[in-house]
C-alpha positions in Angstrom: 24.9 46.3 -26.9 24.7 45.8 -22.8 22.9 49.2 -20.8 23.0 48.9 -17.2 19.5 49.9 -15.7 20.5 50.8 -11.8 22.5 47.6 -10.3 20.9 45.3 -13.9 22.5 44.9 -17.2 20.3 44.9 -19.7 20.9 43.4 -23.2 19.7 45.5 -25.5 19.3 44.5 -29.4 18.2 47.0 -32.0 15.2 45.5 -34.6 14.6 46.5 -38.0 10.6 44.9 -37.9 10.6 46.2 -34.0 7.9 48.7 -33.8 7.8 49.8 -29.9 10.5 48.8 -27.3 9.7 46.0 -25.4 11.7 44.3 -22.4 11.6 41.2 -20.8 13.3 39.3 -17.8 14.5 35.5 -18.2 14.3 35.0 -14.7 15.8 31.2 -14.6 18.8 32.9 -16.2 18.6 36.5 -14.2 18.7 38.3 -17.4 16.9 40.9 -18.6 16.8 41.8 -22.7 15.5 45.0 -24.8 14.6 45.1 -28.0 14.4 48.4 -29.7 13.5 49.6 -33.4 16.7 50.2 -35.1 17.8 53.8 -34.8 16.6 54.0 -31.2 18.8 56.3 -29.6 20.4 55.7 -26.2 19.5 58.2 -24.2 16.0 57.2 -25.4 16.6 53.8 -24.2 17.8 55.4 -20.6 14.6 56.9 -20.4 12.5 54.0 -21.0 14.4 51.7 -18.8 14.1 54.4 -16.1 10.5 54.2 -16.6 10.4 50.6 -15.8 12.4 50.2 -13.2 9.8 49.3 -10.8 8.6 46.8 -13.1 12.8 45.8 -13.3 13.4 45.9 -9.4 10.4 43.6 -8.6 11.2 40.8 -11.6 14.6 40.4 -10.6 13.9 40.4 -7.3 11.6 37.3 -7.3 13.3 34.4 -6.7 13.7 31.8 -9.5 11.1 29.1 -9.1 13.2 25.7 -9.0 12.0 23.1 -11.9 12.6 19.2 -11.6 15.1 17.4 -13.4 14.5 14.2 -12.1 18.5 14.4 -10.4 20.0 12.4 -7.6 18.9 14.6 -4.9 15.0 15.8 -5.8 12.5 14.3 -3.6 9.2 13.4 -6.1 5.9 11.8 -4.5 5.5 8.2 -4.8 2.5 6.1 -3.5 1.8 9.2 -0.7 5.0 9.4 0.3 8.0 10.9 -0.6 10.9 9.5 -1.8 14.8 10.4 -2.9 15.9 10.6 -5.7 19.5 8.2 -5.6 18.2 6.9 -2.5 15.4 5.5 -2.2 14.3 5.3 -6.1 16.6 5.6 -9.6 16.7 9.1 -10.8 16.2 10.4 -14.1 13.5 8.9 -16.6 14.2 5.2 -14.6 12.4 6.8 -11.9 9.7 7.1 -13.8 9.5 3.6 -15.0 9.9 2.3 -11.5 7.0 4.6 -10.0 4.7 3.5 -12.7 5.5 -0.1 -11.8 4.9 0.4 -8.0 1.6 2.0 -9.0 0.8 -1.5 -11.5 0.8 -3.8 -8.7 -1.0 -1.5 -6.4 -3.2 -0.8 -8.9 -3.6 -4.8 -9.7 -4.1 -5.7 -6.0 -7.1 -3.1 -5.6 -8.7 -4.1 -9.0 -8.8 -8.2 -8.0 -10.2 -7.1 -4.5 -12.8 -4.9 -5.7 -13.8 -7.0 -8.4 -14.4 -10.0 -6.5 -16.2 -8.1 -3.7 -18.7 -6.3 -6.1 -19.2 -9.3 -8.4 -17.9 -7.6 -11.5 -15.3 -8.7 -14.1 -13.6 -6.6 -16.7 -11.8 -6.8 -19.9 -8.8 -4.5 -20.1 -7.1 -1.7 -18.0 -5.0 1.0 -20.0 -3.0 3.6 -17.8 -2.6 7.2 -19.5 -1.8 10.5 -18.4 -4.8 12.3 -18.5 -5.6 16.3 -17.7 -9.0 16.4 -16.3 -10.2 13.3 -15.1 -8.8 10.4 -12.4 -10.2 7.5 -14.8 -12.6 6.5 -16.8 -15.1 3.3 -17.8 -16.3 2.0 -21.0 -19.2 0.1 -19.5 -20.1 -1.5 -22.7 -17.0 -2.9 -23.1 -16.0 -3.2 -19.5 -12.5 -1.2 -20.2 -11.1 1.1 -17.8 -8.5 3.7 -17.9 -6.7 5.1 -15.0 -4.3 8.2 -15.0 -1.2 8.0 -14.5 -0.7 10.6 -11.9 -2.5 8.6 -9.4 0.8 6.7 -8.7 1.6 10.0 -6.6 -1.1 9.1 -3.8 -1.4 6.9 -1.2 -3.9 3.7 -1.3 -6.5 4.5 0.1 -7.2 7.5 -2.6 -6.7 5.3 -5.2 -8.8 3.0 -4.0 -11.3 5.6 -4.4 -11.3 6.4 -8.1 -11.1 2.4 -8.4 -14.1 1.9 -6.6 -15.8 4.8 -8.5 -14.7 3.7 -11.8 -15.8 -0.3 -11.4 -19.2 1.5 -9.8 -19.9 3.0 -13.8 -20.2 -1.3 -14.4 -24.1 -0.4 -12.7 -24.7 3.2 -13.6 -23.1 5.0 -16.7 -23.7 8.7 -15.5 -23.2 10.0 -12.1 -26.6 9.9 -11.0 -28.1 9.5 -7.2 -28.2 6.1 -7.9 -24.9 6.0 -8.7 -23.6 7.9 -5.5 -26.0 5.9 -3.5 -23.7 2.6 -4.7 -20.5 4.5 -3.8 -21.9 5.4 -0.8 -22.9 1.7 -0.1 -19.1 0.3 -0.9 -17.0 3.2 0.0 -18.8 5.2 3.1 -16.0 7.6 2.9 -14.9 8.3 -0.4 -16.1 11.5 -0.2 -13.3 12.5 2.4 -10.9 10.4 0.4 -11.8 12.5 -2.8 -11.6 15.6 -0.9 -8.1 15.2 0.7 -6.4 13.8 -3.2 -7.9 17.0 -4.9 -6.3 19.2 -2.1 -3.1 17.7 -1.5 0.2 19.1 -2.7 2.3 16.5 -4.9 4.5 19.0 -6.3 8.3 17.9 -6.9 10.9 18.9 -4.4 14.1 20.4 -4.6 17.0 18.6 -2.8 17.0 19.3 0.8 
């Protein structure tokens, strides 16, 4: 059954297990659904949507917030800059691949220069989407892992977390020792740090 609440139409779908009315609003799709315990009348309906319609006015009338595809078009970040989708990189999941790939070899030269300069060798490199950290170091093992969503910034900010993580080689914790080495390699990674954590990498729609 459709109701219109003022200028909204309102789908509205009677419940045997429904205890209480309860509405909601798909905003991707502009629609906005009731469900009601069975036997709900419709006037009592009218009433409750007339109740809401503040909440009703200001959900529909925020606009939908745009979501990535990865289509011809979007523009995504890729090494601190961003790039076309169709244009200047493959859409769709190739576009992934070919990010990742751009982020290997950057990712390879920075390892072989920081290495050498800092007298260090290691064993393995593993890339991984990770939630809460930049990467990691298994000093025992001399393993690092880098995440994945570094391939959105430019150098110089992953040069950073490189420099940190190969650092962890000399001190396992982050002690003042171990800044004091950062420090010593890296004078500014601090700015560096500050300016990846702050900046906005978020997909864009097609201009």
């Amino acid at each position: 059954m459709r109701m219109m609440a003022g200028p909204y139409e309102v789908e509205v779908t009677a419940r045997a297990n429904c205890r209480r009315m309860i509405l909601r609003c798909r905003r991707g799709e502009r629609a906005l659904t009731l469900s009601v315990p069975k036997g709900t009348t419709q006037a009592a309906i009218r009433a409750f949507l007339a109740q809401n319609m503040g909440w009703i006015t200001r959900q529909m009338g925020q606009p939908v917030q745009w979501q990535a595809q990865l289509a011809p078009g979007e523009r995504h970040w890729c090494l601190g800059r961003l790039v076309r989708l169709g244009v200047d990189a493959p859409s769709g999941d190739a576009f992934l691949r070919w990010r990742q790939e751009q982020f290997r070899q950057v990712l390879q030269r920075l390892l072989q220069r920081w290495t050498a300069r800092m007298g260090v060798s290691i064993t393995h490199v593993t890339l991984q989407e990770m939630t809460s950290r930049w990467g990691s170091c298994r000093s025992a093992t001399r393993r690092l892992t880098f995440n994945t969503k570094l391939a959105m910034y430019e150098e110089p900010l992953i040069e950073e977390v490189v420099v940190h993580e190969l650092c962890h080689l000399f001190h396992a914790n982050h002690s003042a020792a171990f800044y004091a080495l950062m420090t010593r390699w890296l004078p500014d990674w601090q700015s560096r740090k500050r300016l990846r954590d702050t900046r906005d990498v978020r997909p864009q729609p097609p201009a």
